[in-house]
mmCIF file of C-alpha atoms and ligand atoms in Angstrom:
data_model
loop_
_atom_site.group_PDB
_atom_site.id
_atom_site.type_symbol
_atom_site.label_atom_id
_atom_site.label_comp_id
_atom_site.label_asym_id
_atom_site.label_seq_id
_atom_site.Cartn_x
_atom_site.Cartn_y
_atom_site.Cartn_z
ATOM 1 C CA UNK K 1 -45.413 -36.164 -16.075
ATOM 2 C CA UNK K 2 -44.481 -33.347 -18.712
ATOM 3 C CA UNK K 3 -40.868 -32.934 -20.017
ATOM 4 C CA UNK K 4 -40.207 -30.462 -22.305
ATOM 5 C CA UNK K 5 -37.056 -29.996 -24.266
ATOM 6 C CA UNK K 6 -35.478 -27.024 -26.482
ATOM 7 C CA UNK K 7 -39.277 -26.894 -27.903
ATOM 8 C CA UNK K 8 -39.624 -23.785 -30.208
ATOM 9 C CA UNK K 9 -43.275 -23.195 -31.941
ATOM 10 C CA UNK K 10 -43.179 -21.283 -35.025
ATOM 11 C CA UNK K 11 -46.692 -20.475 -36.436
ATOM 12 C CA UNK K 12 -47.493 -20.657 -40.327
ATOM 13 C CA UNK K 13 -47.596 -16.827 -40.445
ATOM 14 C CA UNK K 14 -44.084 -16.665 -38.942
ATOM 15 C CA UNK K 15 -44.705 -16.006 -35.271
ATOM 16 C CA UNK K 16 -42.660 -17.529 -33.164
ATOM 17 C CA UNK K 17 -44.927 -18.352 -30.239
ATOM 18 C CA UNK K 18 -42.774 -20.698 -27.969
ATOM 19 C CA UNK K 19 -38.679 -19.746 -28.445
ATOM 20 C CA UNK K 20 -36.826 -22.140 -26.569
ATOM 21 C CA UNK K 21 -38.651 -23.644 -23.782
ATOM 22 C CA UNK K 22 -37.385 -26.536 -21.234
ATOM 23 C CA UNK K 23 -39.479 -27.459 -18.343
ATOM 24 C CA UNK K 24 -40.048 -30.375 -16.224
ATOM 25 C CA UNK K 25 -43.290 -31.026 -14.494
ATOM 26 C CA UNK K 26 -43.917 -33.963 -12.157
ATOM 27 C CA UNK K 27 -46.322 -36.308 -11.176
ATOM 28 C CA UNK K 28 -49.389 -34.273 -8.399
ATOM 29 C CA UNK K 29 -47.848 -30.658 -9.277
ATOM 30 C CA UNK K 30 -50.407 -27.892 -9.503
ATOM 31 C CA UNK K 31 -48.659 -25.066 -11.837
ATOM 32 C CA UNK K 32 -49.736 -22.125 -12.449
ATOM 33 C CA UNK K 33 -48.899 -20.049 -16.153
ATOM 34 C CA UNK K 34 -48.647 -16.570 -16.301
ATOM 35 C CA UNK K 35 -47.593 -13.755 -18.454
ATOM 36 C CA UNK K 36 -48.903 -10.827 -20.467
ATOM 37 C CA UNK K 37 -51.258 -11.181 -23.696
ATOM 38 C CA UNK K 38 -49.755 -12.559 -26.913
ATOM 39 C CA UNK K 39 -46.490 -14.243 -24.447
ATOM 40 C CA UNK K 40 -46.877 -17.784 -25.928
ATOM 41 C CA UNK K 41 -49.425 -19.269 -22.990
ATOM 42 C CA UNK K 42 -51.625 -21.088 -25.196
ATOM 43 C CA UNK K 43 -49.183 -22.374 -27.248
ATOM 44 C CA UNK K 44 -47.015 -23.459 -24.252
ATOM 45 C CA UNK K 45 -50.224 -25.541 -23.119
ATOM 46 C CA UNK K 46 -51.946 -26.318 -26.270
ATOM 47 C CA UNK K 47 -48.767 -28.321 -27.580
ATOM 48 C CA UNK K 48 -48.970 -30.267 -24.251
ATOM 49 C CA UNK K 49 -52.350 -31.699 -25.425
ATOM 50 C CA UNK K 50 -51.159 -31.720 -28.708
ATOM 51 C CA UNK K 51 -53.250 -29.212 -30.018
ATOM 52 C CA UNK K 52 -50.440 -27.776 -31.467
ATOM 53 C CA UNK K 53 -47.026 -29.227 -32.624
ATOM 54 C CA UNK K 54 -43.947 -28.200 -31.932
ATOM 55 C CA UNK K 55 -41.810 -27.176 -34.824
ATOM 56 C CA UNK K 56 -38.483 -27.984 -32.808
ATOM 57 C CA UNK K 57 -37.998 -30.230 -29.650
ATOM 58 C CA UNK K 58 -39.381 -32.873 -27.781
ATOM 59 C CA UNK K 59 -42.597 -33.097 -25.649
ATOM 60 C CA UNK K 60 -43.543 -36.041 -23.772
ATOM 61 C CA UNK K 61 -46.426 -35.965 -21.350
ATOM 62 C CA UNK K 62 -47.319 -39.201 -19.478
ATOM 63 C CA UNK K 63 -45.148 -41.447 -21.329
ATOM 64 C CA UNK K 64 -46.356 -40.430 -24.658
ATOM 65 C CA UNK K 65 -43.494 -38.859 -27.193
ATOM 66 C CA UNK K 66 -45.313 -36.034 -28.487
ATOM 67 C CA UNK K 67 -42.685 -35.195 -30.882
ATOM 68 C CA UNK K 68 -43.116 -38.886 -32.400
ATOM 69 C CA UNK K 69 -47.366 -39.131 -32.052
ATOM 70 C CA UNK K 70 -49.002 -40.399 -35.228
ATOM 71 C CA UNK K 71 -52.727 -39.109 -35.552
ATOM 72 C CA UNK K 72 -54.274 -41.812 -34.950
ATOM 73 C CA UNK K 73 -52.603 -42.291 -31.514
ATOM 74 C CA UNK K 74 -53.866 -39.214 -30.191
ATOM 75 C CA UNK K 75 -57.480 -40.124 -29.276
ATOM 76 C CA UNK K 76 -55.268 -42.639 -26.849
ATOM 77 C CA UNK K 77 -52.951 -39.849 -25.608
ATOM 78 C CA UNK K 78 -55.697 -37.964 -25.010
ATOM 79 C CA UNK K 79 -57.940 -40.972 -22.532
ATOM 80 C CA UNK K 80 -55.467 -39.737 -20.040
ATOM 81 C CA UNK K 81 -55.585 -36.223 -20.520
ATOM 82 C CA UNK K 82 -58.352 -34.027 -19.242
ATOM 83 C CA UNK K 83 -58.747 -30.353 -20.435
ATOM 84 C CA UNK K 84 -60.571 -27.394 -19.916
ATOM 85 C CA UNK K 85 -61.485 -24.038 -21.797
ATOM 86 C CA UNK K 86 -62.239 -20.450 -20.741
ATOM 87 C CA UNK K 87 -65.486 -20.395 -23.234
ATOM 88 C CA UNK K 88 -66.439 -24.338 -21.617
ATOM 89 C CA UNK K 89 -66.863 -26.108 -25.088
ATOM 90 C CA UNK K 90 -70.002 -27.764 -23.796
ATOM 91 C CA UNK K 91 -72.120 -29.370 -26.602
ATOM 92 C CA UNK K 92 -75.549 -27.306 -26.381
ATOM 93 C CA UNK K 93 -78.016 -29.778 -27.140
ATOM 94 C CA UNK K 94 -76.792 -32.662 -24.987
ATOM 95 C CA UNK K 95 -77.963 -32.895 -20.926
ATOM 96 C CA UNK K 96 -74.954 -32.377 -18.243
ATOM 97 C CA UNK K 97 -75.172 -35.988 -18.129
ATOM 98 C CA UNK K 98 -74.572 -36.433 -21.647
ATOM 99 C CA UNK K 99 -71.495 -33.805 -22.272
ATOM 100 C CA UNK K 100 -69.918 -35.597 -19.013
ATOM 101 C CA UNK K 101 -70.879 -39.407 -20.143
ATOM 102 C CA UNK K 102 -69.540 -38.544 -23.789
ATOM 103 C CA UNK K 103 -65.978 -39.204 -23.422
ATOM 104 C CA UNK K 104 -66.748 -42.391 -21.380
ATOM 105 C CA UNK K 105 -69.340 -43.373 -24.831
ATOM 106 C CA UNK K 106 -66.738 -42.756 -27.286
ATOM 107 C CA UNK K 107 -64.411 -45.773 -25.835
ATOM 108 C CA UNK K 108 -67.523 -48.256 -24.896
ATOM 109 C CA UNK K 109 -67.551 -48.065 -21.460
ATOM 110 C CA UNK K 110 -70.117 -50.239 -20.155
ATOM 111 C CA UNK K 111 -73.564 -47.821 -19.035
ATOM 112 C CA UNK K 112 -73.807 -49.132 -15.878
ATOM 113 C CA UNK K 113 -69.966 -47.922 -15.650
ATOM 114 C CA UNK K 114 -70.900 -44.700 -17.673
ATOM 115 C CA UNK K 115 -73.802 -43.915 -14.947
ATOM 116 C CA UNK K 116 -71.967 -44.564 -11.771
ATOM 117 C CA UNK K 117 -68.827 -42.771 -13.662
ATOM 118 C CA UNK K 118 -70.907 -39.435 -13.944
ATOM 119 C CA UNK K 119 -72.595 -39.486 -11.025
ATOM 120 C CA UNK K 120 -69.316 -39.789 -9.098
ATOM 121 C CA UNK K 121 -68.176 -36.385 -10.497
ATOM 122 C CA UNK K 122 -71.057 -34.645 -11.031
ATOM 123 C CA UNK K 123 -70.954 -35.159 -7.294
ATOM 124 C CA UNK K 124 -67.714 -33.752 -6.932
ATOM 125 C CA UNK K 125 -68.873 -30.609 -8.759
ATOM 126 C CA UNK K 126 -72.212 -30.671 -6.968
ATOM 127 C CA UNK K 127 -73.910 -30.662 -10.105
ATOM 128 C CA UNK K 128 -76.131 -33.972 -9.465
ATOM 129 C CA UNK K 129 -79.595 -32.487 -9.410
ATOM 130 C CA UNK K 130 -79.334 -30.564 -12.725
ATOM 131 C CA UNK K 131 -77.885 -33.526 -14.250
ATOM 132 C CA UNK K 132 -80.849 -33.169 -16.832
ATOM 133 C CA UNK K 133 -80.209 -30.234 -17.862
ATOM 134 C CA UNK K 134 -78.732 -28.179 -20.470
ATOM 135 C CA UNK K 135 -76.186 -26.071 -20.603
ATOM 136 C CA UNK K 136 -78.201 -22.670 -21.473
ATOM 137 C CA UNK K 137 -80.294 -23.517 -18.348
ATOM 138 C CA UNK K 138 -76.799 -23.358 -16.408
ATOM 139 C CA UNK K 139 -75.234 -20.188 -14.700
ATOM 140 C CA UNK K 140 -71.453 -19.725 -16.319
ATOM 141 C CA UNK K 141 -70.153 -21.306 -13.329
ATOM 142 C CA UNK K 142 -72.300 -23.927 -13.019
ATOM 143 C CA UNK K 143 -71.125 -24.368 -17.055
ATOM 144 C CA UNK K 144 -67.630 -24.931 -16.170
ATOM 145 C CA UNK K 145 -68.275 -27.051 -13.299
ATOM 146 C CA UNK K 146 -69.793 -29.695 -16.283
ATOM 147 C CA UNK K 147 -66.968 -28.543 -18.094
ATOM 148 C CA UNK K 148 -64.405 -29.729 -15.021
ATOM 149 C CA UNK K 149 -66.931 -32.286 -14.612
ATOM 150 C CA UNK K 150 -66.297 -34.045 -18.085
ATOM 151 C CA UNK K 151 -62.204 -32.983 -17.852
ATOM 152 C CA UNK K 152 -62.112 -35.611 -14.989
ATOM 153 C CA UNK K 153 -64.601 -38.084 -15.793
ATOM 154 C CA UNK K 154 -62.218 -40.706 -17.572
ATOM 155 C CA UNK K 155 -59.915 -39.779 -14.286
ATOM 156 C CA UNK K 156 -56.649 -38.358 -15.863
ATOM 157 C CA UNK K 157 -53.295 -37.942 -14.819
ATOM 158 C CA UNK K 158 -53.473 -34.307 -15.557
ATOM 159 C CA UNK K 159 -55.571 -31.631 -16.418
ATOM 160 C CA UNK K 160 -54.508 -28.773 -18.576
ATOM 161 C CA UNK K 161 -56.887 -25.669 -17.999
ATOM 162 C CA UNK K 162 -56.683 -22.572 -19.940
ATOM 163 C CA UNK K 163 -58.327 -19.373 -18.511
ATOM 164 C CA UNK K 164 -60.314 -21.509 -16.567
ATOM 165 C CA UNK K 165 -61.583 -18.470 -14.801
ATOM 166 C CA UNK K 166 -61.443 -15.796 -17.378
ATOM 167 C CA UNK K 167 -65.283 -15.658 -17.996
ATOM 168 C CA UNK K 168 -66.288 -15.381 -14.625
ATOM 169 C CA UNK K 169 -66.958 -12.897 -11.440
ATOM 170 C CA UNK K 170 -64.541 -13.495 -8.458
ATOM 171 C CA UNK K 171 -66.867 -15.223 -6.261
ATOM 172 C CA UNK K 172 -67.436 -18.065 -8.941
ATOM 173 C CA UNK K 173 -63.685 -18.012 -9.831
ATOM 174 C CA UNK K 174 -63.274 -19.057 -6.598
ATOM 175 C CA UNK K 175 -65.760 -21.773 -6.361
ATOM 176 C CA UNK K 176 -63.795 -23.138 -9.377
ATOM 177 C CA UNK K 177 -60.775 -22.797 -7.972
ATOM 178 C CA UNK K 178 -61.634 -25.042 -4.861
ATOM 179 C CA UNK K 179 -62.510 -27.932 -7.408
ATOM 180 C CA UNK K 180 -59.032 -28.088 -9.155
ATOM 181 C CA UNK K 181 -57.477 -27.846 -5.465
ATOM 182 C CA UNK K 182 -59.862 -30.795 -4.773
ATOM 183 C CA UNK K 183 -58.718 -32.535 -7.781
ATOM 184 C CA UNK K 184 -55.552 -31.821 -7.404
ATOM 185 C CA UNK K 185 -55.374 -32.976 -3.734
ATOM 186 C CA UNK K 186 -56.796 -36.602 -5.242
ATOM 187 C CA UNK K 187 -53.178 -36.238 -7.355
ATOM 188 C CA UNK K 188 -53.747 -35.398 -10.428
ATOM 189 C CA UNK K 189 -51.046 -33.159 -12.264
ATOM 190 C CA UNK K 190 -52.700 -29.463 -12.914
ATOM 191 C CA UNK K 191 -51.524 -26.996 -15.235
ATOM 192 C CA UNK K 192 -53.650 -23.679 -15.632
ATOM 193 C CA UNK K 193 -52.357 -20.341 -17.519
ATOM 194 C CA UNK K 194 -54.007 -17.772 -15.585
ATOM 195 C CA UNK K 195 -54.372 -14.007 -15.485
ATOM 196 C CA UNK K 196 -56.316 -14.242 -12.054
ATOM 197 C CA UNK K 197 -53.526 -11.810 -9.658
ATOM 198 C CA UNK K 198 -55.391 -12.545 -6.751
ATOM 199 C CA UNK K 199 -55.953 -16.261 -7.348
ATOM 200 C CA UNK K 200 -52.081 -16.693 -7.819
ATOM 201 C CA UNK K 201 -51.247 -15.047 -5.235
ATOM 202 C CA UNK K 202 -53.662 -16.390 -2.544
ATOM 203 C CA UNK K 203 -53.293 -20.728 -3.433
ATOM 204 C CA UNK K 204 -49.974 -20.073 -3.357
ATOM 205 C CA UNK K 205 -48.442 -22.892 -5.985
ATOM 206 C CA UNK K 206 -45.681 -23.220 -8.662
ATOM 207 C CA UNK K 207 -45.665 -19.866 -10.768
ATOM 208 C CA UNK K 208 -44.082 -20.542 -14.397
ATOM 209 C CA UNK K 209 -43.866 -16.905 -15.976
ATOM 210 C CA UNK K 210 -43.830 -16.938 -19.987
ATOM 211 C CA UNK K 211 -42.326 -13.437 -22.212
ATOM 212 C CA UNK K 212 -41.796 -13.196 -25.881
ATOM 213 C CA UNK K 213 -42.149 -17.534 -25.811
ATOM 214 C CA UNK K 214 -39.082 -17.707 -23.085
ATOM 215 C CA UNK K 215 -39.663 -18.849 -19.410
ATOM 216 C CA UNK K 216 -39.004 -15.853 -17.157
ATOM 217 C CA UNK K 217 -39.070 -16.664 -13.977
ATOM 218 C CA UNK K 218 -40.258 -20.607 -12.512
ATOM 219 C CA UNK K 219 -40.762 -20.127 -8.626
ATOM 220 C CA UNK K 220 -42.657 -23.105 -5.872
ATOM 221 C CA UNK K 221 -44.756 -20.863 -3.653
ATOM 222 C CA UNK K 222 -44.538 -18.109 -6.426
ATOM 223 C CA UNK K 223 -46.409 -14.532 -7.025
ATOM 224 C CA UNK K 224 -48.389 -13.032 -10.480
ATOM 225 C CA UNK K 225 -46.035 -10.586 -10.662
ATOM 226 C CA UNK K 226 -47.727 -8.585 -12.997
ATOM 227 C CA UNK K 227 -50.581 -6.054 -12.645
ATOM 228 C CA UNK K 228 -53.839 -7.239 -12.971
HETATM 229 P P1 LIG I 301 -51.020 -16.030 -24.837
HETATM 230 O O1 LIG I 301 -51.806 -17.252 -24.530
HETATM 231 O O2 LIG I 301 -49.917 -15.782 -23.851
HETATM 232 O O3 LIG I 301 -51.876 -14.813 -25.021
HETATM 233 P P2 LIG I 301 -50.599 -17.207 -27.474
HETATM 234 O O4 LIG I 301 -49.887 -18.487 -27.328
HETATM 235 O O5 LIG I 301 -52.070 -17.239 -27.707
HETATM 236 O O6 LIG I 301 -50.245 -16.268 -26.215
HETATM 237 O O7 LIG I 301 -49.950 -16.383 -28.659
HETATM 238 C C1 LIG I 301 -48.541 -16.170 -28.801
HETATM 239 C C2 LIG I 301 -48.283 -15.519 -30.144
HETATM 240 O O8 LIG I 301 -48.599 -16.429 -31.182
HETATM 241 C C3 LIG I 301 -49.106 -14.270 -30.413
HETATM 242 O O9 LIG I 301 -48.317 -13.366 -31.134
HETATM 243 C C4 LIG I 301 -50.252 -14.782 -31.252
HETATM 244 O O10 LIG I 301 -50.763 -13.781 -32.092
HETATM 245 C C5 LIG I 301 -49.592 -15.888 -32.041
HETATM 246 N N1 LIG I 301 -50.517 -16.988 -32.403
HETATM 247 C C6 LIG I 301 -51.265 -17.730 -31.551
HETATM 248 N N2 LIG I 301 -51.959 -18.671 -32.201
HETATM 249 C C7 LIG I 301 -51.651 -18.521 -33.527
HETATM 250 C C8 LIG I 301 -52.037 -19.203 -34.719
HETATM 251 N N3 LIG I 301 -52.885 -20.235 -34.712
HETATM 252 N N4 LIG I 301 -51.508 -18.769 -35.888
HETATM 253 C C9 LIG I 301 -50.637 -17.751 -35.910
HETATM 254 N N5 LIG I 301 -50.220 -17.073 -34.828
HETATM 255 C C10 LIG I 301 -50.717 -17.436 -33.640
#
């Protein structure tokens, strides 16, 4: 599902983010990416939705040679790619219904399709009856439920999530965490950096470690292994 090669990221200012990085991620894995502050995380995710570019080394992710991706092909890419954002990203003046359905507008899905579409995962997120709502009128939790909501909505092969958790309390960290198992468990590929300790070391899962852009340690079944 992800292949990465020799990829090295070197930022305009001269950091080098990601030094050397090969990794292999298949088809219905649930990885988890951890490290401490300023490791290359971000980068090491954001170039798999091609936020970023590598400077050196090949990416592909679902087929698509990231390496080799014009522009104009990554709207495309992205159709099968679902992510999510600590801060949620949710556009404040549009309903849940709206931020979910927006993704399905932008490619012309039919609104019949659109409504059933939205329905179907607002239901998974058990966000149906404030489907009229906006996002200020949501709890943070509830936010990134719409957030996960519109991640899965054109049903992706994989979802890249970073700090998913990061702006909320445990018990809602939790709550969230039981909808990417439930996604996950449907098959879709997850991939979330993470500094949640006891989340990583409770849904035990596949623990990719990052330091100074290198890959540390790459364990199934593996621990946080760092303070929290
Ligand atoms: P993490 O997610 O593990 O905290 P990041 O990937 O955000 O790590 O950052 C890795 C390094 O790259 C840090 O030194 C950071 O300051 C630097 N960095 C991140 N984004 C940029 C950017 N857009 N421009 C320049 N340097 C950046």
């Amino acid at each position: 599902m992800i292949e990465m090669q020799d990829v090295y990221k070197k930022y305009k200012n001269g950091v080098i983010a990601v030094n050397g990085i090969q990794v292999r991620i298949e088809q219905g894995e649930f990885v988890y990416v951890v490290g401490p502050s300023g490791a290359g995380k971000s980068t090491f995710i954001k170039m798999m939705y091609r936020e970023e570019r590598p400077s050196k080394g090949t990416i592909v992710v679902n087929g698509f040679n990231l390496s080799k991706l014009r522009n104009k092909r990554v709207p495309l890419f992205r159709r099968n790619i679902g992510v999510v954002f600590q801060d949620f990203k949710l556009l404040p003046k549009l309903t849940v219904f709206e931020n979910v359905a927006y993704a399905l507008e932008v490619i012309e899905e039919h609104p019949k399709v659109i409504k059933k579409r939205v329905m179907e995962v607002l239901d998974l997120v058990q966000l149906k009856h404030k489907a009229r709502m906006i996002p200020s009128e949501l709890s943070g939790g509830e936010q990134q439920r719409v957030s996960i909501a519109r991640s899965i909505v054109n049903a992706p092969k994989v979802v890249i999530a970073d700090e998913p958790t990061g702006n909320l309390d445990p018990d809602t960290s939790w709550e969230i965490m039981k909808i990417f198992e439930e996604i996950n468990t449907r098959g879709t590929t997850i991939v979330m950096a993470t500094h949640n300790k006891d989340i990583v070391n409770t849904l035990k899962r596949r623990v990719i470690a990052i330091e100074n852009g290198k890959i540390v340690r790459d364990h199934e079944r593996g621990d946080y292994g760092y303070e929290a």
